[in-house]
PDB file of C-alpha atoms in Angstrom:
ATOM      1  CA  UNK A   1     -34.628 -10.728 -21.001  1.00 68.00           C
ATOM      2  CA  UNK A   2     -33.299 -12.382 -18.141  1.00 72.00           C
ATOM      3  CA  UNK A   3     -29.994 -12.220 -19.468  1.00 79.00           C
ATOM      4  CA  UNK A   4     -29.626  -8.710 -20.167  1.00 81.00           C
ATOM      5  CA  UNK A   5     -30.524  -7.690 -16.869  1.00 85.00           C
ATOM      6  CA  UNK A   6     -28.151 -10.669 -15.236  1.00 84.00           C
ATOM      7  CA  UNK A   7     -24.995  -9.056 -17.493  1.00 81.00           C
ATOM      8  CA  UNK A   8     -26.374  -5.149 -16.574  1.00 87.00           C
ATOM      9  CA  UNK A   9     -26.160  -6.483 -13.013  1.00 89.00           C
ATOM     10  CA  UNK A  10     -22.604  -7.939 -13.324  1.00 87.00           C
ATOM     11  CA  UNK A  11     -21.267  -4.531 -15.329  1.00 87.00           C
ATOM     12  CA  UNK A  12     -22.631  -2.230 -12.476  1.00 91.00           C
ATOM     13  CA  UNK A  13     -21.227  -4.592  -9.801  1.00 91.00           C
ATOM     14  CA  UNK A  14     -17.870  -4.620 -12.019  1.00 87.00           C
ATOM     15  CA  UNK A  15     -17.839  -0.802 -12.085  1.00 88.00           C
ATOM     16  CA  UNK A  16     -18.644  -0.455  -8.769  1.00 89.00           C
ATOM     17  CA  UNK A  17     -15.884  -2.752  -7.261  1.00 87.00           C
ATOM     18  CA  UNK A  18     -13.630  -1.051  -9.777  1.00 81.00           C
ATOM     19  CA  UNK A  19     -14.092   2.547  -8.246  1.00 84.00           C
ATOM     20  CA  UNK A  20     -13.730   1.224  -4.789  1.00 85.00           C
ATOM     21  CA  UNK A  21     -10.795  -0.414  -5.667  1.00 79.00           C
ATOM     22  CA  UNK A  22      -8.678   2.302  -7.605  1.00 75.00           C
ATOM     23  CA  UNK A  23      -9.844   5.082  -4.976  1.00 78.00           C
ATOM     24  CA  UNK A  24      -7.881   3.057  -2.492  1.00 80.00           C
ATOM     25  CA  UNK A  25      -4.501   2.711  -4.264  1.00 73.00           C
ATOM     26  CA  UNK A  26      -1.829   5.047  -3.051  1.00 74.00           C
ATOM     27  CA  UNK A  27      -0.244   7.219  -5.825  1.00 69.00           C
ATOM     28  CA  UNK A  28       2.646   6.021  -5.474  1.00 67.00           C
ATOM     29  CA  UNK A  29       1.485   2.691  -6.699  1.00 69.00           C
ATOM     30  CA  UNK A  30      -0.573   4.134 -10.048  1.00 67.00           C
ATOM     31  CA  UNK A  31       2.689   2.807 -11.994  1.00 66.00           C
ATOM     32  CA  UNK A  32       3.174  -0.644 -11.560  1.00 70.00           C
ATOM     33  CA  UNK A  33      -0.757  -0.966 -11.547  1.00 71.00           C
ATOM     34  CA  UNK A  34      -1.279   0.437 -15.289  1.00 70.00           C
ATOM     35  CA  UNK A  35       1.453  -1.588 -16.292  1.00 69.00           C
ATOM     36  CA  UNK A  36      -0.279  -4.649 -15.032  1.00 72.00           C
ATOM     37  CA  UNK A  37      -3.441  -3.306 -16.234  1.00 73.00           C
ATOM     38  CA  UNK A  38      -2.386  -3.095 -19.451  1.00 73.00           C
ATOM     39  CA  UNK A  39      -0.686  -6.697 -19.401  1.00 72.00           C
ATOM     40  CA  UNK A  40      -4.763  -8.096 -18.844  1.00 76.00           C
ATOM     41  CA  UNK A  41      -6.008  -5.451 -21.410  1.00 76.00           C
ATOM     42  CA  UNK A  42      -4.119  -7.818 -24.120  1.00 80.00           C
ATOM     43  CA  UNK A  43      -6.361 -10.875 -23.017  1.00 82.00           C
ATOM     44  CA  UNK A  44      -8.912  -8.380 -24.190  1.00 79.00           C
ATOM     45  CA  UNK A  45      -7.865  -8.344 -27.806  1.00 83.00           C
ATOM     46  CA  UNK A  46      -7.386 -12.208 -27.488  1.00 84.00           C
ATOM     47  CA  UNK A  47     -10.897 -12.652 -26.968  1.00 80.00           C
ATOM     48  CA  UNK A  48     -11.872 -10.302 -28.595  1.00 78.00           C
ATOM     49  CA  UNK A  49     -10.434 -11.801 -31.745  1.00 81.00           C
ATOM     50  CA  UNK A  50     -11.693 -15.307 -30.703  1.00 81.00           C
ATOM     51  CA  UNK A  51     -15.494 -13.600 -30.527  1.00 76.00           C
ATOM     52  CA  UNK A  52     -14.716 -12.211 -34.333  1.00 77.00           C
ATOM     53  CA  UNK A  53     -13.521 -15.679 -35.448  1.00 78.00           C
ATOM     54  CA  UNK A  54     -15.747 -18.004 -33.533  1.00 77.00           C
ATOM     55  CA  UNK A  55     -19.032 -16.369 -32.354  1.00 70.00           C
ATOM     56  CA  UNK A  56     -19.728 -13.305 -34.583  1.00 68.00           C
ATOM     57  CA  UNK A  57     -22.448 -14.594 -37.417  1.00 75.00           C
ATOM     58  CA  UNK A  58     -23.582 -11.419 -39.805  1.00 79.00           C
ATOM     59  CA  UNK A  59     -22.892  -7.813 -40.355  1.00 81.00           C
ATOM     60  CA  UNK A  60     -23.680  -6.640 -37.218  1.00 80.00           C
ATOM     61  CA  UNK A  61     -22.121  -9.289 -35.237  1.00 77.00           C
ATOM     62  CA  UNK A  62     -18.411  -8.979 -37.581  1.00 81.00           C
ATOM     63  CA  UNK A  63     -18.866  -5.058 -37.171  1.00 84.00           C
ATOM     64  CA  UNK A  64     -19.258  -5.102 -33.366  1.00 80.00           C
ATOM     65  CA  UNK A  65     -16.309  -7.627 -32.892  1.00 80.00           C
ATOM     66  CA  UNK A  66     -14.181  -5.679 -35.011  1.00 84.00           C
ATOM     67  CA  UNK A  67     -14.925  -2.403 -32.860  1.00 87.00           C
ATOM     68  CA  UNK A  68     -13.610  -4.695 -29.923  1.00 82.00           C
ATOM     69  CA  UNK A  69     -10.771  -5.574 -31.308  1.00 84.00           C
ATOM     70  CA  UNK A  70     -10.023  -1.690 -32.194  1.00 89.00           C
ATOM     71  CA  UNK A  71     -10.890  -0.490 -28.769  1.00 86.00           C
ATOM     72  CA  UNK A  72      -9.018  -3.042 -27.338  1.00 84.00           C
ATOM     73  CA  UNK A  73      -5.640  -2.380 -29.036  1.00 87.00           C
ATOM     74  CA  UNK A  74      -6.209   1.426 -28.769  1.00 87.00           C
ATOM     75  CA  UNK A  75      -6.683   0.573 -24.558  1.00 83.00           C
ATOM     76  CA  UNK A  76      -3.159  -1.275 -24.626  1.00 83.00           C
ATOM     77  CA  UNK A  77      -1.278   0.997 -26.863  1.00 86.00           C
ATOM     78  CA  UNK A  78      -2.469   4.078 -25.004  1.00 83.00           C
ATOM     79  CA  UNK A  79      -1.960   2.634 -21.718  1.00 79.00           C
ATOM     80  CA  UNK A  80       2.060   1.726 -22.449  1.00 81.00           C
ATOM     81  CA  UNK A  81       2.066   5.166 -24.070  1.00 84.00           C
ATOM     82  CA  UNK A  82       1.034   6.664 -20.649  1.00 79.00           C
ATOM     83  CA  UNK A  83       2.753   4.443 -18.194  1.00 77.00           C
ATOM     84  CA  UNK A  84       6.266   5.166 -20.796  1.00 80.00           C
ATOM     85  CA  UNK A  85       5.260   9.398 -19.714  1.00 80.00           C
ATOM     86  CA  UNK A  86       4.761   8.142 -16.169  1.00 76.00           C
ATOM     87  CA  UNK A  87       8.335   6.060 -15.966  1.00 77.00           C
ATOM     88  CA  UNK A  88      10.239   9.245 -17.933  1.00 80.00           C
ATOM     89  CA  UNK A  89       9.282  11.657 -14.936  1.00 78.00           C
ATOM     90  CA  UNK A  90      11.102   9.798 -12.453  1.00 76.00           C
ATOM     91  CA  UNK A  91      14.481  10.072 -14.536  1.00 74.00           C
ATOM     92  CA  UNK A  92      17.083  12.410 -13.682  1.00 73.00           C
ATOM     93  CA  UNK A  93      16.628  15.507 -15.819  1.00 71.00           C
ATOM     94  CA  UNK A  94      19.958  14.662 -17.820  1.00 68.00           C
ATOM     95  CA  UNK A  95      18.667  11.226 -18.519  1.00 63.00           C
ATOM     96  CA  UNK A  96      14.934  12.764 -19.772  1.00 57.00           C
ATOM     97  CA  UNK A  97      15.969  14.067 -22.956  1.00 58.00           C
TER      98      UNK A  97
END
């Protein structure tokens, strides 16, 4: 018990940094942030696929680590999709197409 409430007091502190930080970034800066974003999003599939191979033990455990590996991948693909949109919009309109 004490650890669930130790890790749901980490994840609110997390989120809460998290908002205070991104409120503060200028939009000009969005860019080169969700490119580096998405750079530490891959050490998310990494351990994610070192939980599925080392720690997950059953069907629940394989089925959960799998989901994080999914989620992950779909964050860093998505993420390079949209910062790709974001780059194109500061091209000329000749270079755009």
């Amino acid at each position: 018990m004490e650890n669930i409430v130790f890790l749901i007091f980490i994840f609110v502190i997390a989120a809460f940094l998290g908002v205070e930080l991104i409120s503060k970034v200028p939009s000009q800066l969005h860019t080169p942030l969700m490119s580096g974003t998405n750079a530490i999003s891959g050490i998310t599939i990494v351990g994610a696929l070192a939980v599925c191979a080392v720690q997950a033990t059953g069907t629940l455990g394989m089925i959960l680590s799998f989901l994080a590996v999914i989620f992950a991948a779909i964050n860093v693909v998505g993420g390079y999709l949209i910062t790709d949109r974001m780059l194109r919009m500061f091209r000329k309109k000749e270079d755009r197409k």
